[in-house]
mmCIF file of C-alpha atoms in Angstrom:
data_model
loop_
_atom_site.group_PDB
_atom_site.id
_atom_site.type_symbol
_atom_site.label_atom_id
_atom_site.label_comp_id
_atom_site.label_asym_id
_atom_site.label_seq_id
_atom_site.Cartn_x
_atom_site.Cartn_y
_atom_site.Cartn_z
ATOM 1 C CA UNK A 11 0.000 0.000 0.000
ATOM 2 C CA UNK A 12 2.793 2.535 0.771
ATOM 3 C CA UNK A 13 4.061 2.334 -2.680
ATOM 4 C CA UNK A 14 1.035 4.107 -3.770
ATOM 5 C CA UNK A 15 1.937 7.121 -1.640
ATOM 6 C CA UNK A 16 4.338 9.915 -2.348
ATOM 7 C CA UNK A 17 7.048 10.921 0.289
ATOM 8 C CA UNK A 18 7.572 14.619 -0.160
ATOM 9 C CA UNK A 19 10.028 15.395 2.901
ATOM 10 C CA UNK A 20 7.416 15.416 5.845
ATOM 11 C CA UNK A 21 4.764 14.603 3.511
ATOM 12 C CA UNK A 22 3.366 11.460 2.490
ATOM 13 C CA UNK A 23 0.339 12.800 -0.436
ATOM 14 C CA UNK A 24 -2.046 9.937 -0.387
ATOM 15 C CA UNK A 25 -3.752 12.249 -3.673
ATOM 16 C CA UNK A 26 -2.616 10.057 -6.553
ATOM 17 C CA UNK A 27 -3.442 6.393 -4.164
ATOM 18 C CA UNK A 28 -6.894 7.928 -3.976
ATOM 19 C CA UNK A 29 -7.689 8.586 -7.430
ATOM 20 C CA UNK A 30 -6.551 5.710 -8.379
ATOM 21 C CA UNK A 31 -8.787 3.800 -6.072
ATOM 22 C CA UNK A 32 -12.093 6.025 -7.346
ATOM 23 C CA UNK A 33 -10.863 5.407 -10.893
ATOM 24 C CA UNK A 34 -10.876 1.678 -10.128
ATOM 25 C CA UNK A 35 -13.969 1.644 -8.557
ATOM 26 C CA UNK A 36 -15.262 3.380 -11.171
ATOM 27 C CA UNK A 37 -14.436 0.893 -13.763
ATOM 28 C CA UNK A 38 -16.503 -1.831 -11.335
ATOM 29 C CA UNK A 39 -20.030 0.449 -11.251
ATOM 30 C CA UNK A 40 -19.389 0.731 -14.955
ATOM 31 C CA UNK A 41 -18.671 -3.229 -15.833
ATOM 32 C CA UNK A 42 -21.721 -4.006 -13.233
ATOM 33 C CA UNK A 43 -24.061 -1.378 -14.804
ATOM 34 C CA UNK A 44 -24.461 0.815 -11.970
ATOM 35 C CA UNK A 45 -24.874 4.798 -12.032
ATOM 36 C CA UNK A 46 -23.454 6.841 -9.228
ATOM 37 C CA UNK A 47 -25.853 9.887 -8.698
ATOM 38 C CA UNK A 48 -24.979 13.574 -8.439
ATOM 39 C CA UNK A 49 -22.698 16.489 -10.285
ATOM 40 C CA UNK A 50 -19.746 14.762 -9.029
ATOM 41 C CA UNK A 51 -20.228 11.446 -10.349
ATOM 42 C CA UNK A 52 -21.446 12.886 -13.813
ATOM 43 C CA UNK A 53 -18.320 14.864 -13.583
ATOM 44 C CA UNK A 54 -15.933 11.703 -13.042
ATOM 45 C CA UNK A 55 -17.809 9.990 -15.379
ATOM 46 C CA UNK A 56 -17.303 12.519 -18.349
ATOM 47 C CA UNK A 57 -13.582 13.559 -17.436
ATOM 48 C CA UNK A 58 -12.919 9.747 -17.667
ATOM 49 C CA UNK A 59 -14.891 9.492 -21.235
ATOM 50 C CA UNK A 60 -12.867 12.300 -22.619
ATOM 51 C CA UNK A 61 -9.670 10.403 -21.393
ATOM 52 C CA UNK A 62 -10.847 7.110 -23.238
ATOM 53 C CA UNK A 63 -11.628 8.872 -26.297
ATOM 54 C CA UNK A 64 -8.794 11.415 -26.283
ATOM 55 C CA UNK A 65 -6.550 8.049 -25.605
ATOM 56 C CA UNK A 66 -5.339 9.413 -22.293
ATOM 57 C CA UNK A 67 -4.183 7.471 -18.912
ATOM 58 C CA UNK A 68 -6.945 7.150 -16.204
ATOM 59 C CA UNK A 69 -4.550 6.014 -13.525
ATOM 60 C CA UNK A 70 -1.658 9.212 -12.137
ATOM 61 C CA UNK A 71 1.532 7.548 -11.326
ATOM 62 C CA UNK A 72 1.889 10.741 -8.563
ATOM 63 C CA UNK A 73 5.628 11.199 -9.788
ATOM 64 C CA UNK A 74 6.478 15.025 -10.252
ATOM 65 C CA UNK A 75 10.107 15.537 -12.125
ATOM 66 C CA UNK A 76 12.033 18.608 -11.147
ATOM 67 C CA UNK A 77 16.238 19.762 -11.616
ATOM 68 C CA UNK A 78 17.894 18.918 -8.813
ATOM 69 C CA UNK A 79 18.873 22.596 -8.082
ATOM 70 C CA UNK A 80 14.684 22.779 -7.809
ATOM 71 C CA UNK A 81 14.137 20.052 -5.211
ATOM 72 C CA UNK A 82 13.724 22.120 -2.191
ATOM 73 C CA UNK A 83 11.566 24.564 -3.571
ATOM 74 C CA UNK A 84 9.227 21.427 -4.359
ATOM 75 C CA UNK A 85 9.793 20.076 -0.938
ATOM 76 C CA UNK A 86 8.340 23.694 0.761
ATOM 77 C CA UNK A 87 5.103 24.313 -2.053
ATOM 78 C CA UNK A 88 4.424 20.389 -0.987
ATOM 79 C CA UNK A 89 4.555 21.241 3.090
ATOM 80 C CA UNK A 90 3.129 24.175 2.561
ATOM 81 C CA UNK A 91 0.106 22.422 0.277
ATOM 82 C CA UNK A 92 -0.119 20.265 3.102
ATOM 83 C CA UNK A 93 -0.651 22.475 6.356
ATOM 84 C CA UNK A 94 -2.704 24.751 4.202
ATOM 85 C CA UNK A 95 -5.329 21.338 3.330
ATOM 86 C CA UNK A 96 -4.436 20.396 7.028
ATOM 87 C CA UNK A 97 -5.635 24.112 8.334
ATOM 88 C CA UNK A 98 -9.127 24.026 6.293
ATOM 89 C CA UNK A 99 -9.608 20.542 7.161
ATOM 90 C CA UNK A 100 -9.410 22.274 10.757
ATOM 91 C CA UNK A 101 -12.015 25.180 10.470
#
């Protein structure tokens, strides 16, 4: 399971694990011939039939590529991504 997650210095972004995981189940309603309700199902649903016909990847690998000299500035927007999620998850 931890290979699906991302370390990012003090972070560990579950993001990409997750998607993955709705993609997946997804696929299942689909092959069973059941319909999630609601805008955010009909939103999944058409983002994920513009991938198929546009030929594009429904599963994210998570992997961001950066120079080397860049690494730390990617490390900081990541912590900082995180305490600001982490601080509205709060209020």
């Amino acid at each position: 399971m931890f290979k699906a997650f991302r370390q990012w210095g003090p972070v560990l972004d579950i993001h990409p694990a997750v998607l993955n995981c709705m993609v997946k189940a997804f696929e299942l309603l689909r092959a069973t011939g059941l319909k999630g309700e609601g805008t955010a199902f009909q939103v999944f649903e058409e983002t994920y039939d513009y991938q198929a016909e546009h030929d594009l990847p429904h599963l994210v690998p998570g992997v961001v590529a950066c120079k080397e000299s860049e690494e730390q500035k990617l490390l900081g927007l990541m912590t900082n991504l995180y305490l600001a999620e982490t601080s509205l998850a709060g209020a």
